[in-house]
């Protein structure tokens, strides 16, 4: 990934925060059938390993878990809010017209090695953990115990767990850090007016540039 220093994530904490906020990742694998991509909600365990571990699950009918081997290198891409930025939003464009369109976004690339867990206990723990996280904001959070036991066990048997030990984390936060303050604010105001509040808020406080 092309990564100018002024767009590079300054630390691992910033990268972990994006993964937690936008946990649906695109898992890129390369098996005998060639390249493949699966979009999965991941759990990040930042306390395991040097840079963390990702966990997810796939349907047993998904050939992913049979197409890869333990230890194989994979790539997971996480993407936050993104959007088009018009040069007309920059005050400086009205002065000298030396501006062009661009696209703002924040992404994280996770490089690591995959391991398959065809293990009901692993899957059950993972599903319980994911449920607690994503049901936390609900007024009456759903629990796995709410489902009939035989139905739940059938669902557990229908999926396979995966774990990715993270070898490298790369974060790119392209949020107009290379623009003058007035131009950046002009883009923020325009995005807010268009309802793209998540991207506008990210631009209000982009991660600091690396020294």
mmCIF file with all atom_site columns, C-alpha atoms in Angstrom:
data_model
loop_
_atom_site.group_PDB
_atom_site.id
_atom_site.type_symbol
_atom_site.label_atom_id
_atom_site.label_alt_id
_atom_site.label_comp_id
_atom_site.label_asym_id
_atom_site.label_entity_id
_atom_site.label_seq_id
_atom_site.pdbx_PDB_ins_code
_atom_site.Cartn_x
_atom_site.Cartn_y
_atom_site.Cartn_z
_atom_site.occupancy
_atom_site.B_iso_or_equiv
_atom_site.pdbx_formal_charge
_atom_site.auth_seq_id
_atom_site.auth_comp_id
_atom_site.auth_asym_id
_atom_site.auth_atom_id
_atom_site.pdbx_PDB_model_num
ATOM 1   C CA . UNK A 1 1   ? 0.000   0.000   0.000  1.00 0.00 ? 1   UNK A CA 1
ATOM 2   C CA . UNK A 1 2   ? 1.336   3.418   -0.952 1.00 0.00 ? 2   UNK A CA 1
ATOM 3   C CA . UNK A 1 3   ? 1.783   5.273   2.328  1.00 0.00 ? 3   UNK A CA 1
ATOM 4   C CA . UNK A 1 4   ? 3.155   8.827   2.581  1.00 0.00 ? 4   UNK A CA 1
ATOM 5   C CA . UNK A 1 5   ? 4.432   9.470   6.099  1.00 0.00 ? 5   UNK A CA 1
ATOM 6   C CA . UNK A 1 6   ? 1.855   12.189  6.825  1.00 0.00 ? 6   UNK A CA 1
ATOM 7   C CA . UNK A 1 7   ? -0.957  9.638   6.365  1.00 0.00 ? 7   UNK A CA 1
ATOM 8   C CA . UNK A 1 8   ? 0.654   6.827   8.375  1.00 0.00 ? 8   UNK A CA 1
ATOM 9   C CA . UNK A 1 9   ? -0.961  5.733   11.640 1.00 0.00 ? 9   UNK A CA 1
ATOM 10  C CA . UNK A 1 10  ? 1.287   6.899   14.489 1.00 0.00 ? 10  UNK A CA 1
ATOM 11  C CA . UNK A 1 11  ? 0.951   3.871   16.760 1.00 0.00 ? 11  UNK A CA 1
ATOM 12  C CA . UNK A 1 12  ? -0.562  0.425   17.218 1.00 0.00 ? 12  UNK A CA 1
ATOM 13  C CA . UNK A 1 13  ? -3.286  1.772   19.529 1.00 0.00 ? 13  UNK A CA 1
ATOM 14  C CA . UNK A 1 14  ? -4.709  3.932   16.722 1.00 0.00 ? 14  UNK A CA 1
ATOM 15  C CA . UNK A 1 15  ? -4.816  0.924   14.421 1.00 0.00 ? 15  UNK A CA 1
ATOM 16  C CA . UNK A 1 16  ? -6.470  -1.276  17.039 1.00 0.00 ? 16  UNK A CA 1
ATOM 17  C CA . UNK A 1 17  ? -9.111  1.409   17.618 1.00 0.00 ? 17  UNK A CA 1
ATOM 18  C CA . UNK A 1 18  ? -10.084 1.397   13.943 1.00 0.00 ? 18  UNK A CA 1
ATOM 19  C CA . UNK A 1 19  ? -10.369 -2.403  13.894 1.00 0.00 ? 19  UNK A CA 1
ATOM 20  C CA . UNK A 1 20  ? -12.650 -2.366  16.943 1.00 0.00 ? 20  UNK A CA 1
ATOM 21  C CA . UNK A 1 21  ? -14.788 0.449   15.520 1.00 0.00 ? 21  UNK A CA 1
ATOM 22  C CA . UNK A 1 22  ? -15.081 -1.198  12.087 1.00 0.00 ? 22  UNK A CA 1
ATOM 23  C CA . UNK A 1 23  ? -14.710 -4.952  12.753 1.00 0.00 ? 23  UNK A CA 1
ATOM 24  C CA . UNK A 1 24  ? -15.982 -6.205  9.381  1.00 0.00 ? 24  UNK A CA 1
ATOM 25  C CA . UNK A 1 25  ? -12.773 -7.158  7.611  1.00 0.00 ? 25  UNK A CA 1
ATOM 26  C CA . UNK A 1 26  ? -12.036 -8.457  4.123  1.00 0.00 ? 26  UNK A CA 1
ATOM 27  C CA . UNK A 1 27  ? -9.937  -11.609 4.536  1.00 0.00 ? 27  UNK A CA 1
ATOM 28  C CA . UNK A 1 28  ? -7.749  -12.130 1.456  1.00 0.00 ? 28  UNK A CA 1
ATOM 29  C CA . UNK A 1 29  ? -6.428  -15.656 0.927  1.00 0.00 ? 29  UNK A CA 1
ATOM 30  C CA . UNK A 1 30  ? -4.592  -17.461 -1.858 1.00 0.00 ? 30  UNK A CA 1
ATOM 31  C CA . UNK A 1 31  ? -5.259  -21.149 -2.320 1.00 0.00 ? 31  UNK A CA 1
ATOM 32  C CA . UNK A 1 32  ? -5.106  -23.623 -5.162 1.00 0.00 ? 32  UNK A CA 1
ATOM 33  C CA . UNK A 1 33  ? -8.090  -21.904 -6.747 1.00 0.00 ? 33  UNK A CA 1
ATOM 34  C CA . UNK A 1 34  ? -6.360  -18.524 -6.714 1.00 0.00 ? 34  UNK A CA 1
ATOM 35  C CA . UNK A 1 35  ? -7.191  -15.362 -4.803 1.00 0.00 ? 35  UNK A CA 1
ATOM 36  C CA . UNK A 1 36  ? -10.344 -15.203 -2.687 1.00 0.00 ? 36  UNK A CA 1
ATOM 37  C CA . UNK A 1 37  ? -11.936 -12.646 -0.374 1.00 0.00 ? 37  UNK A CA 1
ATOM 38  C CA . UNK A 1 38  ? -14.336 -13.241 2.513  1.00 0.00 ? 38  UNK A CA 1
ATOM 39  C CA . UNK A 1 39  ? -15.988 -10.475 4.525  1.00 0.00 ? 39  UNK A CA 1
ATOM 40  C CA . UNK A 1 40  ? -16.106 -11.432 8.200  1.00 0.00 ? 40  UNK A CA 1
ATOM 41  C CA . UNK A 1 41  ? -16.719 -9.710  11.553 1.00 0.00 ? 41  UNK A CA 1
ATOM 42  C CA . UNK A 1 42  ? -13.507 -10.095 13.539 1.00 0.00 ? 42  UNK A CA 1
ATOM 43  C CA . UNK A 1 43  ? -12.697 -10.066 17.226 1.00 0.00 ? 43  UNK A CA 1
ATOM 44  C CA . UNK A 1 44  ? -9.376  -8.403  18.100 1.00 0.00 ? 44  UNK A CA 1
ATOM 45  C CA . UNK A 1 45  ? -7.461  -9.756  21.081 1.00 0.00 ? 45  UNK A CA 1
ATOM 46  C CA . UNK A 1 46  ? -4.846  -7.048  21.542 1.00 0.00 ? 46  UNK A CA 1
ATOM 47  C CA . UNK A 1 47  ? -3.346  -8.732  24.590 1.00 0.00 ? 47  UNK A CA 1
ATOM 48  C CA . UNK A 1 48  ? -2.164  -11.857 22.801 1.00 0.00 ? 48  UNK A CA 1
ATOM 49  C CA . UNK A 1 49  ? 1.040   -11.916 20.781 1.00 0.00 ? 49  UNK A CA 1
ATOM 50  C CA . UNK A 1 50  ? 3.236   -8.943  19.982 1.00 0.00 ? 50  UNK A CA 1
ATOM 51  C CA . UNK A 1 51  ? 0.642   -7.096  17.900 1.00 0.00 ? 51  UNK A CA 1
ATOM 52  C CA . UNK A 1 52  ? -2.565  -8.956  18.677 1.00 0.00 ? 52  UNK A CA 1
ATOM 53  C CA . UNK A 1 53  ? -4.667  -11.780 17.307 1.00 0.00 ? 53  UNK A CA 1
ATOM 54  C CA . UNK A 1 54  ? -7.787  -11.735 15.135 1.00 0.00 ? 54  UNK A CA 1
ATOM 55  C CA . UNK A 1 55  ? -10.530 -14.343 15.472 1.00 0.00 ? 55  UNK A CA 1
ATOM 56  C CA . UNK A 1 56  ? -13.574 -15.029 13.317 1.00 0.00 ? 56  UNK A CA 1
ATOM 57  C CA . UNK A 1 57  ? -15.736 -17.847 12.029 1.00 0.00 ? 57  UNK A CA 1
ATOM 58  C CA . UNK A 1 58  ? -16.999 -19.036 8.668  1.00 0.00 ? 58  UNK A CA 1
ATOM 59  C CA . UNK A 1 59  ? -19.822 -21.315 7.599  1.00 0.00 ? 59  UNK A CA 1
ATOM 60  C CA . UNK A 1 60  ? -18.779 -24.935 7.361  1.00 0.00 ? 60  UNK A CA 1
ATOM 61  C CA . UNK A 1 61  ? -20.016 -24.856 3.761  1.00 0.00 ? 61  UNK A CA 1
ATOM 62  C CA . UNK A 1 62  ? -17.535 -22.064 3.007  1.00 0.00 ? 62  UNK A CA 1
ATOM 63  C CA . UNK A 1 63  ? -14.528 -23.679 1.316  1.00 0.00 ? 63  UNK A CA 1
ATOM 64  C CA . UNK A 1 64  ? -12.172 -21.088 2.822  1.00 0.00 ? 64  UNK A CA 1
ATOM 65  C CA . UNK A 1 65  ? -11.266 -23.228 5.817  1.00 0.00 ? 65  UNK A CA 1
ATOM 66  C CA . UNK A 1 66  ? -10.294 -26.136 3.577  1.00 0.00 ? 66  UNK A CA 1
ATOM 67  C CA . UNK A 1 67  ? -8.508  -24.025 0.947  1.00 0.00 ? 67  UNK A CA 1
ATOM 68  C CA . UNK A 1 68  ? -5.892  -22.690 3.364  1.00 0.00 ? 68  UNK A CA 1
ATOM 69  C CA . UNK A 1 69  ? -3.357  -24.447 5.561  1.00 0.00 ? 69  UNK A CA 1
ATOM 70  C CA . UNK A 1 70  ? -2.296  -23.619 9.091  1.00 0.00 ? 70  UNK A CA 1
ATOM 71  C CA . UNK A 1 71  ? 0.467   -21.023 9.053  1.00 0.00 ? 71  UNK A CA 1
ATOM 72  C CA . UNK A 1 72  ? -0.397  -19.695 5.606  1.00 0.00 ? 72  UNK A CA 1
ATOM 73  C CA . UNK A 1 73  ? 0.065   -15.950 5.117  1.00 0.00 ? 73  UNK A CA 1
ATOM 74  C CA . UNK A 1 74  ? -3.131  -13.929 4.752  1.00 0.00 ? 74  UNK A CA 1
ATOM 75  C CA . UNK A 1 75  ? -4.187  -10.284 4.544  1.00 0.00 ? 75  UNK A CA 1
ATOM 76  C CA . UNK A 1 76  ? -7.174  -8.670  6.271  1.00 0.00 ? 76  UNK A CA 1
ATOM 77  C CA . UNK A 1 77  ? -8.366  -5.192  5.264  1.00 0.00 ? 77  UNK A CA 1
ATOM 78  C CA . UNK A 1 78  ? -10.469 -3.022  7.574  1.00 0.00 ? 78  UNK A CA 1
ATOM 79  C CA . UNK A 1 79  ? -12.032 0.163   6.215  1.00 0.00 ? 79  UNK A CA 1
ATOM 80  C CA . UNK A 1 80  ? -13.564 3.068   8.092  1.00 0.00 ? 80  UNK A CA 1
ATOM 81  C CA . UNK A 1 81  ? -15.708 5.877   6.641  1.00 0.00 ? 81  UNK A CA 1
ATOM 82  C CA . UNK A 1 82  ? -14.664 7.220   3.245  1.00 0.00 ? 82  UNK A CA 1
ATOM 83  C CA . UNK A 1 83  ? -15.866 9.763   0.718  1.00 0.00 ? 83  UNK A CA 1
ATOM 84  C CA . UNK A 1 84  ? -15.237 12.054  -2.228 1.00 0.00 ? 84  UNK A CA 1
ATOM 85  C CA . UNK A 1 85  ? -13.790 15.519  -1.576 1.00 0.00 ? 85  UNK A CA 1
ATOM 86  C CA . UNK A 1 86  ? -14.497 18.236  -4.133 1.00 0.00 ? 86  UNK A CA 1
ATOM 87  C CA . UNK A 1 87  ? -11.949 21.021  -4.774 1.00 0.00 ? 87  UNK A CA 1
ATOM 88  C CA . UNK A 1 88  ? -14.884 23.439  -4.655 1.00 0.00 ? 88  UNK A CA 1
ATOM 89  C CA . UNK A 1 89  ? -15.032 22.902  -0.900 1.00 0.00 ? 89  UNK A CA 1
ATOM 90  C CA . UNK A 1 90  ? -11.604 24.495  -0.372 1.00 0.00 ? 90  UNK A CA 1
ATOM 91  C CA . UNK A 1 91  ? -11.568 28.270  0.196  1.00 0.00 ? 91  UNK A CA 1
ATOM 92  C CA . UNK A 1 92  ? -8.132  28.433  -1.438 1.00 0.00 ? 92  UNK A CA 1
ATOM 93  C CA . UNK A 1 93  ? -9.609  27.113  -4.699 1.00 0.00 ? 93  UNK A CA 1
ATOM 94  C CA . UNK A 1 94  ? -11.492 30.379  -5.065 1.00 0.00 ? 94  UNK A CA 1
ATOM 95  C CA . UNK A 1 95  ? -8.184  32.253  -4.817 1.00 0.00 ? 95  UNK A CA 1
ATOM 96  C CA . UNK A 1 96  ? -5.802  30.357  -7.098 1.00 0.00 ? 96  UNK A CA 1
ATOM 97  C CA . UNK A 1 97  ? -7.761  27.344  -8.492 1.00 0.00 ? 97  UNK A CA 1
ATOM 98  C CA . UNK A 1 98  ? -4.799  25.056  -7.732 1.00 0.00 ? 98  UNK A CA 1
ATOM 99  C CA . UNK A 1 99  ? -6.795  22.205  -6.223 1.00 0.00 ? 99  UNK A CA 1
ATOM 100 C CA . UNK A 1 100 ? -8.024  18.859  -7.557 1.00 0.00 ? 100 UNK A CA 1
ATOM 101 C CA . UNK A 1 101 ? -10.581 16.255  -6.418 1.00 0.00 ? 101 UNK A CA 1
ATOM 102 C CA . UNK A 1 102 ? -9.528  13.540  -4.000 1.00 0.00 ? 102 UNK A CA 1
ATOM 103 C CA . UNK A 1 103 ? -10.936 10.729  -1.874 1.00 0.00 ? 103 UNK A CA 1
ATOM 104 C CA . UNK A 1 104 ? -10.522 10.603  1.898  1.00 0.00 ? 104 UNK A CA 1
ATOM 105 C CA . UNK A 1 105 ? -10.485 7.341   3.832  1.00 0.00 ? 105 UNK A CA 1
ATOM 106 C CA . UNK A 1 106 ? -8.967  5.385   6.693  1.00 0.00 ? 106 UNK A CA 1
ATOM 107 C CA . UNK A 1 107 ? -7.866  1.767   6.261  1.00 0.00 ? 107 UNK A CA 1
ATOM 108 C CA . UNK A 1 108 ? -5.847  -0.850  8.098  1.00 0.00 ? 108 UNK A CA 1
ATOM 109 C CA . UNK A 1 109 ? -4.009  -3.758  6.504  1.00 0.00 ? 109 UNK A CA 1
ATOM 110 C CA . UNK A 1 110 ? -3.318  -6.716  8.770  1.00 0.00 ? 110 UNK A CA 1
ATOM 111 C CA . UNK A 1 111 ? -0.713  -9.242  7.649  1.00 0.00 ? 111 UNK A CA 1
ATOM 112 C CA . UNK A 1 112 ? -0.606  -12.505 9.539  1.00 0.00 ? 112 UNK A CA 1
ATOM 113 C CA . UNK A 1 113 ? -0.702  -16.283 9.553  1.00 0.00 ? 113 UNK A CA 1
ATOM 114 C CA . UNK A 1 114 ? -3.978  -18.174 9.715  1.00 0.00 ? 114 UNK A CA 1
ATOM 115 C CA . UNK A 1 115 ? -4.957  -21.196 11.774 1.00 0.00 ? 115 UNK A CA 1
ATOM 116 C CA . UNK A 1 116 ? -8.163  -23.206 11.447 1.00 0.00 ? 116 UNK A CA 1
ATOM 117 C CA . UNK A 1 117 ? -10.134 -24.342 14.514 1.00 0.00 ? 117 UNK A CA 1
ATOM 118 C CA . UNK A 1 118 ? -12.707 -27.032 13.742 1.00 0.00 ? 118 UNK A CA 1
ATOM 119 C CA . UNK A 1 119 ? -13.441 -27.056 17.432 1.00 0.00 ? 119 UNK A CA 1
ATOM 120 C CA . UNK A 1 120 ? -16.868 -26.503 19.013 1.00 0.00 ? 120 UNK A CA 1
ATOM 121 C CA . UNK A 1 121 ? -15.386 -25.081 22.226 1.00 0.00 ? 121 UNK A CA 1
ATOM 122 C CA . UNK A 1 122 ? -13.369 -22.472 20.301 1.00 0.00 ? 122 UNK A CA 1
ATOM 123 C CA . UNK A 1 123 ? -16.405 -21.512 18.230 1.00 0.00 ? 123 UNK A CA 1
ATOM 124 C CA . UNK A 1 124 ? -18.703 -21.330 21.250 1.00 0.00 ? 124 UNK A CA 1
ATOM 125 C CA . UNK A 1 125 ? -16.327 -19.014 23.133 1.00 0.00 ? 125 UNK A CA 1
ATOM 126 C CA . UNK A 1 126 ? -15.873 -16.819 20.070 1.00 0.00 ? 126 UNK A CA 1
ATOM 127 C CA . UNK A 1 127 ? -19.598 -16.519 19.412 1.00 0.00 ? 127 UNK A CA 1
ATOM 128 C CA . UNK A 1 128 ? -20.241 -15.657 23.051 1.00 0.00 ? 128 UNK A CA 1
ATOM 129 C CA . UNK A 1 129 ? -17.551 -12.964 22.977 1.00 0.00 ? 129 UNK A CA 1
ATOM 130 C CA . UNK A 1 130 ? -18.775 -11.432 19.706 1.00 0.00 ? 130 UNK A CA 1
ATOM 131 C CA . UNK A 1 131 ? -22.340 -11.446 21.010 1.00 0.00 ? 131 UNK A CA 1
ATOM 132 C CA . UNK A 1 132 ? -21.394 -9.632  24.217 1.00 0.00 ? 132 UNK A CA 1
ATOM 133 C CA . UNK A 1 133 ? -19.581 -6.910  22.260 1.00 0.00 ? 133 UNK A CA 1
ATOM 134 C CA . UNK A 1 134 ? -22.193 -6.293  19.588 1.00 0.00 ? 134 UNK A CA 1
ATOM 135 C CA . UNK A 1 135 ? -25.280 -6.682  21.797 1.00 0.00 ? 135 UNK A CA 1
ATOM 136 C CA . UNK A 1 136 ? -23.907 -4.376  24.504 1.00 0.00 ? 136 UNK A CA 1
ATOM 137 C CA . UNK A 1 137 ? -25.713 -1.301  23.156 1.00 0.00 ? 137 UNK A CA 1
ATOM 138 C CA . UNK A 1 138 ? -29.094 -3.039  22.898 1.00 0.00 ? 138 UNK A CA 1
ATOM 139 C CA . UNK A 1 139 ? -31.708 -2.224  25.576 1.00 0.00 ? 139 UNK A CA 1
ATOM 140 C CA . UNK A 1 140 ? -32.170 -5.952  26.252 1.00 0.00 ? 140 UNK A CA 1
ATOM 141 C CA . UNK A 1 141 ? -29.003 -7.683  24.975 1.00 0.00 ? 141 UNK A CA 1
ATOM 142 C CA . UNK A 1 142 ? -29.519 -11.066 23.354 1.00 0.00 ? 142 UNK A CA 1
ATOM 143 C CA . UNK A 1 143 ? -27.568 -13.922 24.962 1.00 0.00 ? 143 UNK A CA 1
ATOM 144 C CA . UNK A 1 144 ? -26.683 -17.301 23.557 1.00 0.00 ? 144 UNK A CA 1
ATOM 145 C CA . UNK A 1 145 ? -28.673 -18.848 26.409 1.00 0.00 ? 145 UNK A CA 1
ATOM 146 C CA . UNK A 1 146 ? -31.794 -17.227 24.937 1.00 0.00 ? 146 UNK A CA 1
ATOM 147 C CA . UNK A 1 147 ? -31.789 -19.784 22.104 1.00 0.00 ? 147 UNK A CA 1
ATOM 148 C CA . UNK A 1 148 ? -32.893 -23.424 22.586 1.00 0.00 ? 148 UNK A CA 1
ATOM 149 C CA . UNK A 1 149 ? -29.871 -25.532 23.453 1.00 0.00 ? 149 UNK A CA 1
ATOM 150 C CA . UNK A 1 150 ? -30.275 -28.033 20.608 1.00 0.00 ? 150 UNK A CA 1
ATOM 151 C CA . UNK A 1 151 ? -30.778 -25.237 18.072 1.00 0.00 ? 151 UNK A CA 1
ATOM 152 C CA . UNK A 1 152 ? -27.699 -23.392 19.336 1.00 0.00 ? 152 UNK A CA 1
ATOM 153 C CA . UNK A 1 153 ? -25.521 -26.495 19.248 1.00 0.00 ? 153 UNK A CA 1
ATOM 154 C CA . UNK A 1 154 ? -26.574 -27.124 15.663 1.00 0.00 ? 154 UNK A CA 1
ATOM 155 C CA . UNK A 1 155 ? -25.534 -23.572 14.771 1.00 0.00 ? 155 UNK A CA 1
ATOM 156 C CA . UNK A 1 156 ? -22.180 -24.028 16.498 1.00 0.00 ? 156 UNK A CA 1
ATOM 157 C CA . UNK A 1 157 ? -21.543 -27.222 14.538 1.00 0.00 ? 157 UNK A CA 1
ATOM 158 C CA . UNK A 1 158 ? -22.367 -25.371 11.315 1.00 0.00 ? 158 UNK A CA 1
ATOM 159 C CA . UNK A 1 159 ? -19.384 -23.015 11.581 1.00 0.00 ? 159 UNK A CA 1
ATOM 160 C CA . UNK A 1 160 ? -15.606 -23.292 11.793 1.00 0.00 ? 160 UNK A CA 1
ATOM 161 C CA . UNK A 1 161 ? -13.301 -20.964 13.718 1.00 0.00 ? 161 UNK A CA 1
ATOM 162 C CA . UNK A 1 162 ? -10.253 -19.136 12.405 1.00 0.00 ? 162 UNK A CA 1
ATOM 163 C CA . UNK A 1 163 ? -7.468  -17.293 14.174 1.00 0.00 ? 163 UNK A CA 1
ATOM 164 C CA . UNK A 1 164 ? -4.896  -14.979 12.632 1.00 0.00 ? 164 UNK A CA 1
ATOM 165 C CA . UNK A 1 165 ? -1.669  -14.216 14.454 1.00 0.00 ? 165 UNK A CA 1
ATOM 166 C CA . UNK A 1 166 ? -0.751  -10.676 13.451 1.00 0.00 ? 166 UNK A CA 1
ATOM 167 C CA . UNK A 1 167 ? 2.722   -10.212 11.980 1.00 0.00 ? 167 UNK A CA 1
ATOM 168 C CA . UNK A 1 168 ? 2.378   -6.664  10.647 1.00 0.00 ? 168 UNK A CA 1
ATOM 169 C CA . UNK A 1 169 ? -0.090  -3.792  11.011 1.00 0.00 ? 169 UNK A CA 1
ATOM 170 C CA . UNK A 1 170 ? -0.251  -0.937  8.503  1.00 0.00 ? 170 UNK A CA 1
ATOM 171 C CA . UNK A 1 171 ? -2.664  1.947   8.974  1.00 0.00 ? 171 UNK A CA 1
ATOM 172 C CA . UNK A 1 172 ? -3.374  4.708   6.469  1.00 0.00 ? 172 UNK A CA 1
ATOM 173 C CA . UNK A 1 173 ? -5.477  7.675   7.563  1.00 0.00 ? 173 UNK A CA 1
ATOM 174 C CA . UNK A 1 174 ? -5.888  9.954   4.533  1.00 0.00 ? 174 UNK A CA 1
ATOM 175 C CA . UNK A 1 175 ? -7.930  12.718  6.155  1.00 0.00 ? 175 UNK A CA 1
ATOM 176 C CA . UNK A 1 176 ? -6.663  15.958  4.581  1.00 0.00 ? 176 UNK A CA 1
ATOM 177 C CA . UNK A 1 177 ? -3.710  16.297  6.969  1.00 0.00 ? 177 UNK A CA 1
ATOM 178 C CA . UNK A 1 178 ? -1.766  17.687  4.013  1.00 0.00 ? 178 UNK A CA 1
ATOM 179 C CA . UNK A 1 179 ? -4.193  20.593  3.555  1.00 0.00 ? 179 UNK A CA 1
ATOM 180 C CA . UNK A 1 180 ? -4.252  24.027  5.145  1.00 0.00 ? 180 UNK A CA 1
ATOM 181 C CA . UNK A 1 181 ? -6.559  24.349  8.153  1.00 0.00 ? 181 UNK A CA 1
ATOM 182 C CA . UNK A 1 182 ? -9.113  26.500  6.292  1.00 0.00 ? 182 UNK A CA 1
ATOM 183 C CA . UNK A 1 183 ? -9.303  24.065  3.383  1.00 0.00 ? 183 UNK A CA 1
ATOM 184 C CA . UNK A 1 184 ? -9.643  21.085  5.700  1.00 0.00 ? 184 UNK A CA 1
ATOM 185 C CA . UNK A 1 185 ? -12.449 22.850  7.574  1.00 0.00 ? 185 UNK A CA 1
ATOM 186 C CA . UNK A 1 186 ? -14.179 23.661  4.300  1.00 0.00 ? 186 UNK A CA 1
ATOM 187 C CA . UNK A 1 187 ? -14.202 19.971  3.396  1.00 0.00 ? 187 UNK A CA 1
ATOM 188 C CA . UNK A 1 188 ? -15.431 19.017  6.866  1.00 0.00 ? 188 UNK A CA 1
ATOM 189 C CA . UNK A 1 189 ? -18.314 21.514  6.643  1.00 0.00 ? 189 UNK A CA 1
ATOM 190 C CA . UNK A 1 190 ? -19.337 20.229  3.209  1.00 0.00 ? 190 UNK A CA 1
ATOM 191 C CA . UNK A 1 191 ? -19.262 16.593  4.328  1.00 0.00 ? 191 UNK A CA 1
ATOM 192 C CA . UNK A 1 192 ? -21.355 17.382  7.384  1.00 0.00 ? 192 UNK A CA 1
ATOM 193 C CA . UNK A 1 193 ? -23.880 19.193  5.187  1.00 0.00 ? 193 UNK A CA 1
ATOM 194 C CA . UNK A 1 194 ? -24.096 16.084  2.983  1.00 0.00 ? 194 UNK A CA 1
ATOM 195 C CA . UNK A 1 195 ? -24.700 13.834  5.989  1.00 0.00 ? 195 UNK A CA 1
ATOM 196 C CA . UNK A 1 196 ? -21.283 12.153  5.886  1.00 0.00 ? 196 UNK A CA 1
ATOM 197 C CA . UNK A 1 197 ? -20.751 12.837  9.561  1.00 0.00 ? 197 UNK A CA 1
ATOM 198 C CA . UNK A 1 198 ? -18.476 9.863   10.328 1.00 0.00 ? 198 UNK A CA 1
ATOM 199 C CA . UNK A 1 199 ? -15.871 10.981  7.795  1.00 0.00 ? 199 UNK A CA 1
ATOM 200 C CA . UNK A 1 200 ? -16.229 14.626  8.827  1.00 0.00 ? 200 UNK A CA 1
ATOM 201 C CA . UNK A 1 201 ? -15.677 13.748  12.489 1.00 0.00 ? 201 UNK A CA 1
ATOM 202 C CA . UNK A 1 202 ? -12.609 11.668  11.622 1.00 0.00 ? 202 UNK A CA 1
ATOM 203 C CA . UNK A 1 203 ? -11.175 14.666  9.754  1.00 0.00 ? 203 UNK A CA 1
ATOM 204 C CA . UNK A 1 204 ? -11.763 16.915  12.763 1.00 0.00 ? 204 UNK A CA 1
ATOM 205 C CA . UNK A 1 205 ? -9.239  14.940  14.791 1.00 0.00 ? 205 UNK A CA 1
ATOM 206 C CA . UNK A 1 206 ? -7.003  12.852  12.502 1.00 0.00 ? 206 UNK A CA 1
ATOM 207 C CA . UNK A 1 207 ? -4.203  10.844  14.112 1.00 0.00 ? 207 UNK A CA 1
ATOM 208 C CA . UNK A 1 208 ? -1.048  12.943  14.579 1.00 0.00 ? 208 UNK A CA 1
ATOM 209 C CA . UNK A 1 209 ? 1.643   12.581  11.951 1.00 0.00 ? 209 UNK A CA 1
ATOM 210 C CA . UNK A 1 210 ? 4.667   10.452  12.723 1.00 0.00 ? 210 UNK A CA 1
ATOM 211 C CA . UNK A 1 211 ? 7.735   12.408  13.837 1.00 0.00 ? 211 UNK A CA 1
#
